[in-house]
Amino acid sequence: LAKTTQPISMDSYEGQEVNITCSHNNIATNDYITWYQQFPSQGPRFIIQGYKTKVTNEVASLFIPADRKSSTLSLPRVSLSDTAVYYCLHTGGFKTIFGAGTRLFVKA
Amino acid sequence: DTGVSQNPRHKITKRGQNVTFRCDPISEHNRLYWYRQTLGQGPEFLTYFQNEAQLEKSRLLSDRFSAERPKGSFSTLEIQRTEQGDSAMYLCASSLAGTGLSTDTQYFGPGTRLTVL
């Protein structure tokens, strides 16, 4: 089943841009790449989704190279409230496999 | 608030008791999912419904677990004869199934935290 690889943890400072890269070595042709954010004791929150190239919304950008074997979530100018776990997935239909995610800790 | 809601938010029970959780999805969503999440891990898929039909069940879902979505709207997850290993956060998500080359984005509820003593 679809599984991704991403760093276990990252540290950053307020105001910095944070890039979290994920590998999708066995991504299927029809799969999309999706990122979620999760705070303690809450359900995951959808951040962004894309199929290829670049997608941008009000909170993040997602960069996907042509081979789609990886993706990079970019968070501009992080704040303390961006401290959370970030999950990358590749999703086709209903099958959604979460890994352990990347724990981002933003320091003042 | 028109997001996914779950009740109760917290449940403490004694080993051997039965518990039932409820999920109310976003109203127009036809797919509903249940996940389990333990500390430090990502959510693990348990089962999913398209309308009222339960189309997929994980091997994690032992025979003590049963889920229903009788009218294609809200869903319940029941755990019979709870064990301490059932202690976890139980998450519900819903989505609107797409067509063609697409994927359905899942929107999660706040979860029900179960503690089995």
Short mmCIF file of C-alpha atoms in Angstrom, two decimals:
data_model
loop_
_atom_site.label_atom_id
_atom_site.label_comp_id
_atom_site.label_asym_id
_atom_site.label_seq_id
_atom_site.Cartn_x
_atom_site.Cartn_y
_atom_site.Cartn_z
CA LEU A 1 0.00 0.00 0.00
CA ALA A 2 1.01 3.60 -0.55
CA LYS A 3 3.55 4.80 1.97
CA THR A 4 5.59 7.97 2.19
CA THR A 5 8.87 8.92 3.85
CA GLN A 6 9.40 12.25 5.58
CA PRO A 7 11.69 13.61 8.31
CA ILE A 8 10.66 12.72 11.84
CA SER A 9 11.14 16.26 13.14
CA MET A 10 12.24 19.77 12.22
CA ASP A 11 12.96 22.93 14.18
CA SER A 12 12.52 26.48 12.95
CA TYR A 13 12.25 30.04 14.21
CA GLU A 14 9.39 32.45 13.88
CA GLY A 15 9.38 34.31 10.58
CA GLN A 16 11.39 31.72 8.68
CA GLU A 17 10.24 29.77 5.65
CA VAL A 18 9.98 26.06 6.34
CA ASN A 19 10.22 23.39 3.65
CA ILE A 20 9.25 19.81 4.46
CA THR A 21 10.10 17.24 1.81
CA CYS A 22 8.40 13.90 1.41
CA SER A 23 9.25 10.97 -0.85
CA HIS A 24 6.54 9.06 -2.71
CA ASN A 25 8.51 6.28 -4.34
CA ASN A 26 5.54 4.07 -5.21
CA ILE A 27 3.02 6.73 -6.13
CA ALA A 28 0.42 5.53 -8.63
CA THR A 29 -0.56 7.38 -11.78
CA ASN A 30 -3.95 8.39 -10.42
CA ASP A 31 -2.77 9.35 -6.93
CA TYR A 32 -2.85 12.92 -5.69
CA ILE A 33 -0.40 14.28 -3.10
CA THR A 34 -2.03 15.67 0.01
CA TRP A 35 -0.68 17.32 3.15
CA TYR A 36 -2.40 17.51 6.51
CA GLN A 37 -1.59 19.39 9.71
CA GLN A 38 -2.44 18.05 13.15
CA PHE A 39 -2.37 19.77 16.52
CA PRO A 40 -2.43 17.77 19.78
CA SER A 41 -5.86 16.34 20.63
CA GLN A 42 -7.36 17.45 17.33
CA GLY A 43 -8.11 15.71 14.06
CA PRO A 44 -5.86 16.29 11.04
CA ARG A 45 -6.63 19.42 9.06
CA PHE A 46 -6.31 19.51 5.27
CA ILE A 47 -3.65 21.97 4.12
CA ILE A 48 -3.05 21.50 0.41
CA GLN A 49 -3.29 18.99 -2.41
CA GLY A 50 -1.77 18.71 -5.85
CA TYR A 51 -1.06 16.38 -8.74
CA LYS A 52 2.00 17.96 -10.35
CA THR A 53 4.00 21.21 -10.61
CA LYS A 54 3.13 23.89 -8.08
CA VAL A 55 0.01 24.62 -6.08
CA THR A 56 -0.41 27.61 -3.78
CA ASN A 57 -3.16 28.55 -1.38
CA GLU A 58 -3.52 31.02 1.45
CA VAL A 59 -1.48 28.96 3.90
CA ALA A 60 1.13 27.00 1.94
CA SER A 61 2.70 26.06 -1.36
CA LEU A 62 3.23 22.57 -2.67
CA PHE A 63 5.99 21.76 -5.14
CA ILE A 64 5.85 18.50 -7.06
CA PRO A 65 8.58 17.61 -9.57
CA ALA A 66 7.84 16.06 -12.93
CA ASP A 67 8.53 12.49 -11.78
CA ARG A 68 6.19 12.97 -8.78
CA LYS A 69 8.47 10.84 -6.61
CA SER A 70 8.66 13.59 -4.01
CA SER A 71 6.86 16.69 -2.85
CA THR A 72 7.81 19.73 -0.79
CA LEU A 73 5.44 21.60 1.49
CA SER A 74 6.51 25.21 1.92
CA LEU A 75 5.23 27.26 4.84
CA PRO A 76 6.10 30.95 4.48
CA ARG A 77 7.05 32.93 7.59
CA VAL A 78 6.04 30.41 10.23
CA SER A 79 4.71 31.46 13.60
CA LEU A 80 4.58 29.69 16.95
CA SER A 81 1.08 28.47 16.11
CA ASP A 82 2.47 26.44 13.20
CA THR A 83 4.03 24.02 15.68
CA ALA A 84 2.29 20.78 14.75
CA VAL A 85 2.70 17.43 13.03
CA TYR A 86 2.58 17.51 9.24
CA TYR A 87 1.61 14.43 7.23
CA CYS A 88 2.17 13.84 3.54
CA LEU A 89 0.09 11.24 1.76
CA HIS A 90 -0.58 10.09 -1.72
CA THR A 91 -4.20 9.29 -2.12
CA GLY A 92 -6.08 7.46 -4.80
CA GLY A 93 -9.76 6.97 -4.20
CA PHE A 94 -10.52 6.15 -0.57
CA LYS A 95 -7.20 4.53 0.42
CA THR A 96 -5.35 6.89 2.73
CA ILE A 97 -2.24 5.73 4.55
CA PHE A 98 -0.74 8.05 7.14
CA GLY A 99 2.87 7.73 8.20
CA ALA A 100 4.22 9.06 11.48
CA GLY A 101 4.48 12.60 10.08
CA THR A 102 7.01 15.39 10.64
CA ARG A 103 6.93 17.17 13.96
CA LEU A 104 7.64 20.85 13.32
CA PHE A 105 8.63 22.91 16.33
CA VAL A 106 8.70 26.67 15.84
CA LYS A 107 10.73 28.61 18.38
CA ALA A 108 10.54 32.28 19.29
CA ASP B 1 -20.24 25.03 12.42
CA THR B 2 -20.79 22.69 9.47
CA GLY B 3 -17.70 20.52 9.94
CA VAL B 4 -17.47 16.92 11.07
CA SER B 5 -18.61 16.42 14.65
CA GLN B 6 -17.95 13.52 17.00
CA ASN B 7 -19.49 12.57 20.30
CA PRO B 8 -18.48 12.09 22.98
CA ARG B 9 -15.13 13.87 22.92
CA HIS B 10 -13.83 11.79 25.79
CA LYS B 11 -14.84 8.39 27.13
CA ILE B 12 -13.44 6.54 30.10
CA THR B 13 -14.60 2.99 30.58
CA LYS B 14 -13.65 -0.16 32.41
CA ARG B 15 -12.22 -3.16 30.66
CA GLY B 16 -14.96 -5.44 29.38
CA GLN B 17 -17.56 -2.72 28.89
CA ASN B 18 -19.08 -1.79 25.55
CA VAL B 19 -18.75 1.72 24.14
CA THR B 20 -20.33 3.48 21.19
CA PHE B 21 -19.13 6.60 19.41
CA ARG B 22 -21.05 8.77 17.00
CA CYS B 23 -19.88 10.74 13.96
CA ASP B 24 -21.88 13.34 12.06
CA PRO B 25 -20.22 14.07 8.73
CA ILE B 26 -20.44 17.19 6.61
CA SER B 27 -23.99 17.04 5.31
CA GLU B 28 -23.43 16.63 1.56
CA HIS B 29 -20.53 14.17 1.93
CA ASN B 30 -21.23 10.63 0.77
CA ARG B 31 -18.09 8.96 2.14
CA LEU B 32 -17.34 8.42 5.81
CA TYR B 33 -14.20 6.98 7.36
CA TRP B 34 -13.11 5.78 10.77
CA TYR B 35 -9.50 5.87 11.95
CA ARG B 36 -7.69 5.04 15.16
CA GLN B 37 -4.69 7.00 16.37
CA THR B 38 -2.33 6.16 19.20
CA LEU B 39 0.24 8.48 20.74
CA GLY B 40 3.05 9.42 18.39
CA GLN B 41 1.56 7.65 15.38
CA GLY B 42 -0.43 8.78 12.40
CA PRO B 43 -4.07 7.80 12.05
CA GLU B 44 -4.68 4.17 11.05
CA PHE B 45 -7.55 3.41 8.69
CA LEU B 46 -10.29 1.21 10.18
CA THR B 47 -13.22 1.28 7.78
CA TYR B 48 -15.09 3.36 5.27
CA PHE B 49 -18.63 3.81 3.98
CA GLN B 50 -19.97 5.07 0.71
CA ASN B 51 -23.47 6.21 1.58
CA GLU B 52 -24.83 3.41 3.80
CA ALA B 53 -22.63 0.64 2.39
CA GLN B 54 -19.54 -0.40 4.32
CA LEU B 55 -17.08 -1.02 1.49
CA GLU B 56 -13.79 -1.66 3.21
CA LYS B 57 -12.62 -2.89 6.61
CA SER B 58 -9.06 -3.00 7.86
CA ARG B 59 -7.62 -6.11 9.42
CA LEU B 60 -7.19 -3.90 12.48
CA LEU B 61 -10.96 -4.04 12.91
CA SER B 62 -11.42 -7.15 15.02
CA ASP B 63 -14.81 -8.79 15.50
CA ARG B 64 -15.27 -6.71 18.66
CA PHE B 65 -15.57 -3.63 16.48
CA SER B 66 -18.62 -2.82 14.42
CA ALA B 67 -19.53 0.27 12.46
CA GLU B 68 -22.82 1.30 10.94
CA ARG B 69 -24.14 4.11 8.82
CA PRO B 70 -27.81 3.17 8.61
CA LYS B 71 -29.19 6.03 6.53
CA GLY B 72 -26.06 7.21 4.84
CA SER B 73 -25.75 10.15 7.20
CA PHE B 74 -24.31 9.75 10.72
CA SER B 75 -22.27 6.72 11.70
CA THR B 76 -21.62 4.82 14.90
CA LEU B 77 -18.58 2.81 15.92
CA GLU B 78 -19.13 0.27 18.68
CA ILE B 79 -16.43 -1.57 20.57
CA GLN B 80 -17.57 -4.56 22.56
CA ARG B 81 -15.71 -6.01 25.53
CA THR B 82 -13.17 -3.23 25.54
CA GLU B 83 -9.53 -4.00 26.25
CA GLN B 84 -6.79 -1.70 27.49
CA GLY B 85 -5.21 -1.88 24.05
CA ASP B 86 -8.28 -0.17 22.62
CA SER B 87 -7.27 3.07 24.35
CA ALA B 88 -6.71 5.55 21.54
CA MET B 89 -8.17 8.53 19.71
CA TYR B 90 -10.91 7.47 17.31
CA LEU B 91 -11.21 9.83 14.38
CA CYS B 92 -13.98 10.18 11.85
CA ALA B 93 -13.60 11.85 8.47
CA SER B 94 -15.93 12.54 5.58
CA SER B 95 -15.51 13.36 1.93
CA LEU B 96 -17.39 13.91 -1.28
CA ALA B 97 -16.41 11.26 -3.79
CA GLY B 98 -15.14 12.71 -7.03
CA THR B 99 -15.31 11.35 -10.54
CA GLY B 100 -12.63 10.63 -13.08
CA LEU B 101 -9.03 11.36 -12.21
CA SER B 102 -9.56 12.82 -8.78
CA THR B 103 -9.22 12.11 -5.13
CA ASP B 104 -11.62 12.89 -2.38
CA THR B 105 -10.27 15.22 0.27
CA GLN B 106 -11.09 13.95 3.73
CA TYR B 107 -12.18 16.35 6.44
CA PHE B 108 -11.65 15.13 9.97
CA GLY B 109 -13.62 15.58 13.14
CA PRO B 110 -12.05 16.38 16.51
CA GLY B 111 -11.96 12.74 17.57
CA THR B 112 -13.16 10.74 20.57
CA ARG B 113 -10.47 9.89 23.08
CA LEU B 114 -11.10 6.49 24.66
CA THR B 115 -9.41 5.42 27.86
CA VAL B 116 -9.93 1.85 29.00
CA LEU B 117 -9.03 1.25 32.63
#
